Coordinates of C-alpha atoms and ligand atoms in Angstrom, one line a residue:
M24 CA 109.8 140.6 106.3
T25 CA 112.2 138.4 108.2
E26 CA 115.0 136.8 106.2
P27 CA 114.5 133.2 105.4
T28 CA 116.1 130.7 107.8
V29 CA 117.9 129.1 104.8
V30 CA 118.7 130.5 101.4
V31 CA 120.3 128.2 98.9
S32 CA 121.4 130.0 95.7
K33 CA 122.4 128.1 92.5
I34 CA 124.4 125.5 94.3
A35 CA 126.2 122.6 92.7
K36 CA 128.1 119.8 94.3
H37 CA 130.1 117.2 92.5
Y38 CA 132.2 114.3 93.8
G39 CA 134.8 113.7 91.1
N40 CA 132.7 113.0 88.0
V41 CA 129.4 112.5 89.9
Q42 CA 127.2 115.6 89.7
A43 CA 125.2 115.0 93.0
V44 CA 123.5 118.5 93.0
R45 CA 123.1 120.8 90.0
D46 CA 122.0 124.5 90.1
V47 CA 119.6 124.1 93.0
S48 CA 118.0 127.2 94.6
F49 CA 115.3 127.5 97.3
A50 CA 114.5 129.2 100.5
L51 CA 113.2 127.8 103.8
N52 CA 111.2 130.2 105.9
E53 CA 110.4 130.4 109.6
G54 CA 107.5 128.3 110.7
E55 CA 107.6 126.3 107.4
M56 CA 107.8 122.6 106.8
V57 CA 109.2 121.6 103.5
A58 CA 109.4 118.0 102.3
L59 CA 112.4 117.1 100.2
V60 CA 111.5 114.1 98.0
G61 CA 113.4 112.2 95.3
H62 CA 114.6 108.8 94.3
N63 CA 117.6 107.1 95.9
G64 CA 120.7 109.0 94.8
A65 CA 118.7 112.1 93.8
G66 CA 120.9 114.3 96.0
K67 CA 118.8 114.8 99.1
T68 CA 121.4 113.9 101.7
T69 CA 124.0 115.9 99.8
L70 CA 121.7 119.0 100.1
I71 CA 121.2 118.4 103.8
K72 CA 125.0 118.0 104.3
L73 CA 125.6 121.2 102.4
M74 CA 123.1 123.0 104.8
L75 CA 124.8 121.5 107.8
G76 CA 128.2 122.8 106.5
L77 CA 129.6 119.2 106.5
I78 CA 130.6 119.6 102.9
R79 CA 131.1 122.7 100.8
P80 CA 129.4 123.4 97.5
S81 CA 131.4 123.2 94.3
S82 CA 129.7 126.5 93.2
G83 CA 126.8 128.7 94.5
S84 CA 126.1 129.8 98.0
I85 CA 124.2 128.8 101.1
R86 CA 123.2 131.0 104.1
V87 CA 121.8 129.4 107.2
M88 CA 120.5 131.8 109.8
G89 CA 122.4 134.5 107.9
E90 CA 125.8 132.6 108.1
D91 CA 127.8 130.4 105.8
P92 CA 127.1 127.0 107.5
A93 CA 130.7 125.7 106.7
S94 CA 132.2 128.6 108.7
G95 CA 131.4 126.5 111.9
A96 CA 129.8 129.3 113.9
V97 CA 128.8 127.8 117.2
A98 CA 125.7 130.0 117.5
V99 CA 124.4 128.5 114.2
R100 CA 125.3 124.9 115.2
Q101 CA 123.5 125.3 118.5
R102 CA 120.2 126.4 116.8
L103 CA 120.4 123.6 114.2
G104 CA 119.0 120.2 114.8
Y105 CA 119.9 117.2 112.6
L106 CA 118.5 113.7 112.5
P107 CA 120.6 111.5 110.2
E108 CA 119.2 108.8 108.0
S109 CA 120.7 106.0 110.2
V110 CA 121.2 106.9 113.8
S111 CA 123.9 105.1 115.7
F112 CA 124.5 105.6 119.4
H113 CA 126.9 104.1 122.0
N114 CA 125.1 101.0 123.1
A115 CA 126.3 101.0 126.7
L116 CA 125.0 104.4 127.5
T117 CA 121.4 104.9 128.7
G118 CA 119.0 107.1 126.7
R119 CA 119.4 109.8 129.4
E120 CA 123.2 109.6 129.3
T121 CA 123.2 109.7 125.5
L122 CA 121.2 112.9 125.5
A123 CA 123.3 114.5 128.2
F124 CA 126.4 113.6 126.1
Y125 CA 124.9 115.3 123.0
A126 CA 123.8 118.4 125.0
K127 CA 127.5 118.8 126.1
L128 CA 128.7 118.3 122.6
K129 CA 126.3 121.0 121.3
Q130 CA 127.1 123.2 124.3
V131 CA 123.5 123.4 125.4
Q132 CA 123.9 121.9 128.9
G133 CA 121.0 122.8 131.2
S134 CA 118.5 121.6 128.5
D135 CA 115.6 119.8 129.9
T136 CA 116.7 116.4 128.7
V137 CA 114.2 114.4 130.8
G138 CA 111.3 116.6 129.4
L139 CA 112.7 116.1 125.8
L140 CA 112.8 112.4 126.2
E141 CA 109.2 112.4 127.4
R142 CA 108.1 114.6 124.5
V143 CA 109.4 112.1 122.0
G144 CA 107.7 109.2 123.9
L145 CA 110.6 107.8 125.9
N146 CA 109.4 107.5 129.5
A147 CA 111.6 107.5 132.6
E148 CA 111.9 103.7 132.6
A149 CA 113.1 103.7 129.0
A150 CA 115.4 106.7 129.5
G151 CA 117.2 104.8 132.2
R152 CA 117.9 101.7 130.1
P153 CA 121.0 101.1 127.9
V154 CA 120.5 102.0 124.3
R155 CA 121.4 98.4 123.3
T156 CA 118.0 97.3 124.7
Y157 CA 116.1 99.8 122.4
S158 CA 113.9 98.9 119.5
K159 CA 114.5 100.6 116.1
G160 CA 111.6 103.0 116.8
M161 CA 113.0 103.9 120.3
R162 CA 116.4 104.7 118.7
Q163 CA 114.7 106.8 116.2
R164 CA 112.9 108.7 119.0
L165 CA 116.2 109.2 120.8
G166 CA 117.7 110.5 117.6
L167 CA 114.8 113.0 117.4
A168 CA 115.3 114.1 121.0
Q169 CA 119.0 114.7 120.1
A170 CA 117.9 116.8 117.1
L171 CA 115.6 118.9 119.3
L172 CA 118.3 119.9 121.9
G173 CA 118.7 123.6 122.2
Q174 CA 115.3 124.6 120.7
P175 CA 116.5 124.6 117.1
R176 CA 115.4 127.2 114.7
L177 CA 116.2 124.9 111.9
L178 CA 115.6 121.1 111.8
L179 CA 117.0 118.9 109.1
L180 CA 115.5 115.5 109.2
D181 CA 116.6 112.7 106.9
E182 CA 114.0 109.9 106.7
P183 CA 112.8 110.7 110.2
T184 CA 109.7 108.4 110.3
S185 CA 111.3 105.2 109.0
G186 CA 111.0 102.6 111.7
L187 CA 108.2 104.4 113.5
D188 CA 104.9 102.7 114.0
P189 CA 101.7 104.6 112.9
A190 CA 101.0 106.0 116.5
S191 CA 104.6 107.2 116.9
R192 CA 104.4 108.8 113.4
R193 CA 101.3 110.8 114.4
R194 CA 103.0 111.9 117.6
F195 CA 106.1 112.8 115.7
Y196 CA 104.2 115.0 113.2
D197 CA 102.3 116.6 116.2
L198 CA 105.6 117.5 117.7
L199 CA 106.8 119.0 114.4
A200 CA 103.6 121.1 114.1
E201 CA 104.2 122.5 117.6
L202 CA 107.8 123.4 116.7
K203 CA 106.7 125.0 113.5
S204 CA 104.1 127.1 115.4
K205 CA 107.0 128.4 117.5
G206 CA 108.8 129.5 114.3
A207 CA 111.2 126.6 113.6
A208 CA 111.9 125.9 109.9
I209 CA 111.9 122.2 109.1
L210 CA 113.2 120.3 106.1
L211 CA 112.3 116.7 106.0
S212 CA 113.6 114.2 103.5
S213 CA 111.3 111.2 103.0
H214 CA 110.0 108.6 100.6
A215 CA 106.7 108.3 102.6
L216 CA 104.7 110.5 100.1
T217 CA 101.3 109.7 101.4
E218 CA 102.0 111.0 104.9
L219 CA 103.6 114.2 103.6
E220 CA 100.8 115.1 101.3
D221 CA 98.7 116.8 104.0
R222 CA 101.5 117.8 106.4
A223 CA 104.2 119.5 104.4
D224 CA 103.6 123.2 103.6
R225 CA 105.7 122.8 100.5
L226 CA 107.3 120.1 98.4
L227 CA 110.7 120.2 96.8
I228 CA 111.2 117.4 94.3
V229 CA 114.7 116.6 93.2
N230 CA 115.7 114.3 90.4
E231 CA 119.3 113.5 89.5
G232 CA 120.5 116.5 91.5
V233 CA 118.1 119.0 89.9
A234 CA 115.1 120.6 91.6
V235 CA 112.3 119.7 89.2
A236 CA 109.4 121.2 91.3
D237 CA 109.0 123.5 94.4
G238 CA 105.6 124.5 95.7
T239 CA 102.5 123.7 97.7
M240 CA 100.3 120.8 96.7
D241 CA 98.0 123.3 95.0
D242 CA 100.9 125.0 93.2
L243 CA 102.1 121.6 91.9
R244 CA 98.6 120.5 90.9
G245 CA 98.2 123.7 89.0
L246 CA 101.5 123.3 87.2
A247 CA 101.1 119.6 86.4
R248 CA 97.6 120.0 85.1
L249 CA 96.9 116.4 85.8
P250 CA 93.2 115.4 85.4
T251 CA 90.8 115.0 88.3
H252 CA 88.7 111.8 88.7
V253 CA 85.0 112.4 89.5
R254 CA 82.7 109.6 90.6
V255 CA 79.0 110.3 91.2
T256 CA 76.3 107.9 92.3
L257 CA 72.9 109.0 91.2
A258 CA 69.5 108.7 93.0
N259 CA 67.5 107.7 89.9
S260 CA 67.8 106.5 86.3
R261 CA 66.5 109.7 84.9
A262 CA 69.6 111.5 86.3
V263 CA 71.9 108.8 84.9
E264 CA 70.4 109.3 81.4
R265 CA 70.6 113.1 81.8
L266 CA 74.3 113.1 82.6
K267 CA 75.2 110.4 80.1
S268 CA 73.8 112.6 77.3
E269 CA 76.2 115.4 78.3
S270 CA 79.7 115.9 77.0
F271 CA 82.1 114.9 79.9
G272 CA 82.8 111.4 78.7
W273 CA 80.9 109.8 81.6
K274 CA 81.3 106.0 81.9
E275 CA 78.8 104.0 83.9
T276 CA 81.1 101.8 86.0
V277 CA 78.4 100.1 88.0
P278 CA 74.6 100.6 87.5
G279 CA 73.8 104.1 88.8
T280 CA 77.4 105.2 89.2
L281 CA 79.1 107.4 86.6
E282 CA 82.8 108.3 86.4
A283 CA 84.6 111.0 84.4
I284 CA 88.2 112.1 84.1
V285 CA 88.3 115.9 83.5
S286 CA 90.8 118.8 83.5
N287 CA 90.8 121.2 86.4
E288 CA 88.9 123.8 84.3
E289 CA 86.2 121.3 83.2
K290 CA 85.8 120.1 86.8
I291 CA 83.8 123.2 88.0
E292 CA 81.5 123.1 84.9
L293 CA 81.0 119.3 85.4
L294 CA 80.0 119.8 89.1
R295 CA 77.5 122.5 88.1
H296 CA 75.9 120.0 85.8
V297 CA 75.9 117.2 88.4
T298 CA 74.3 119.3 91.1
V299 CA 71.7 121.1 89.0
V300 CA 69.0 118.9 90.6
P301 CA 70.4 118.4 94.1
G302 CA 68.1 115.5 94.9
D303 CA 69.6 113.5 92.0
V304 CA 73.0 113.0 93.7
A305 CA 73.3 110.2 96.2
A306 CA 77.1 110.4 96.6
L307 CA 79.9 112.4 95.0
H308 CA 83.7 111.7 95.1
I309 CA 86.3 114.1 93.7
I310 CA 89.7 112.4 93.5
E311 CA 92.4 115.0 93.0
P312 CA 96.0 114.0 91.8
T313 CA 97.9 112.7 94.8
L314 CA 101.5 113.5 95.7
D315 CA 102.4 110.1 94.2
D316 CA 100.9 111.2 90.9
L317 CA 102.5 114.6 91.0
Y318 CA 105.9 113.0 91.9
A319 CA 105.7 110.6 88.9
H320 CA 104.7 113.5 86.7
F321 CA 107.5 115.9 87.6
L322 CA 110.1 113.1 87.5
S323 CA 109.1 112.2 83.9
A324 CA 108.8 115.9 82.9
G325 CA 112.3 116.4 84.3
K326 CA 113.6 113.5 82.2
R327 CA 111.9 114.9 79.1
A328 CA 113.4 118.3 79.7
A329 CA 116.9 116.9 80.2
Ligands
LIG405 N1 131.0 111.0 99.3 C1 130.6 110.7 98.1 N2 131.5 110.4 97.1 C2 131.1 110.1 95.8 N3 129.8 110.1 95.4 C3 128.9 110.5 96.4 C4 129.2 110.7 97.7 N4 128.1 111.0 98.4 C5 127.1 110.9 97.5 N5 127.5 110.6 96.3 C6 126.7 110.4 95.1 O1 125.9 111.6 94.9 C7 124.6 111.3 94.5 C8 123.6 111.8 95.4 O2 123.7 111.1 96.7 P1 122.8 111.4 97.9 O3 123.3 110.6 99.1 O4 122.8 112.9 98.1 O5 121.4 110.9 97.5 P2 120.0 110.7 98.3 O6 118.9 111.4 97.5 O7 120.2 111.2 99.7 O8 119.8 109.2 98.2 P3 119.0 108.2 99.3 O9 117.5 108.4 99.1 O10 119.4 106.8 98.7 O11 119.5 108.4 100.6 C9 124.6 109.7 94.3 O12 124.9 109.4 92.9 C10 125.7 109.3 95.2 O13 126.3 108.1 94.8

């Protein structure tokens, strides 16, 4: 098995008395997109800066592509793309000139900068305009093009979709899926939980510098054991009476529609009962806990454990 692109082992980082990160360990594998979520001040940017080698851990170790990121190895820096939370560029340069400047800085001249700009949705006309004329979304896309220089094996993206409209967000995630399929490892910090739910392979939830959960949506649902909401609309009153006489705590919310809140284990048994006469069911909705629900759960569980 190939070595993970990033291995973070028991790292802590404090700034004076502020414990920004405490005893965090995780790995980031090739072709994997991990969402890093947490409240403001939870330690997300600190973790990203540690992986970039911009700051050193107070204790613990980090390996990025097999190296200590703080050692400044050019080979690692060239294969690492970073999009900071707030992107600022020189306003007088055009998009094309900006990207050429970063390509030089990263020592990856010869990159297809025009192609990169097109991939992020900045056409030739936009690429030739000074950055001062760019909208927030266009700046964000230019930032992304900058992060994609040199075909990175690791992408660290801090709030990458803030400022992007829905169509640009979709396009952005399509681009990430393509990079992932080519083996890039992606760590994306975001507060946009709904859009991450179906897109991230794994979620890493941090709270007050501590990793309180790390896993797929299914892993987290299994750990949190939050109840599932089931809503069934029945085709006839006989079926309504049959289900109401059973033990799942059904409530008739509107005539003909029953709702129940059940554990994951009860859910299968309940569905067996609901579908015993297939013609009885007109509509069935199973509402699993969302990432929002899981996030709230792990945050409060973390607080209880502290
Ligand atoms: N250079 C610094 N000096 C002192 N304290 C710092 C410094 N950088 C970060 N901190 C503190 O470390 C903690 C974690 O900050 P960090 O920026 O990593 O949070 P974050 O999760 O990225 O927050 P946000 O979502 O608001 O960007 C906060 O309490 C912050 O005030």
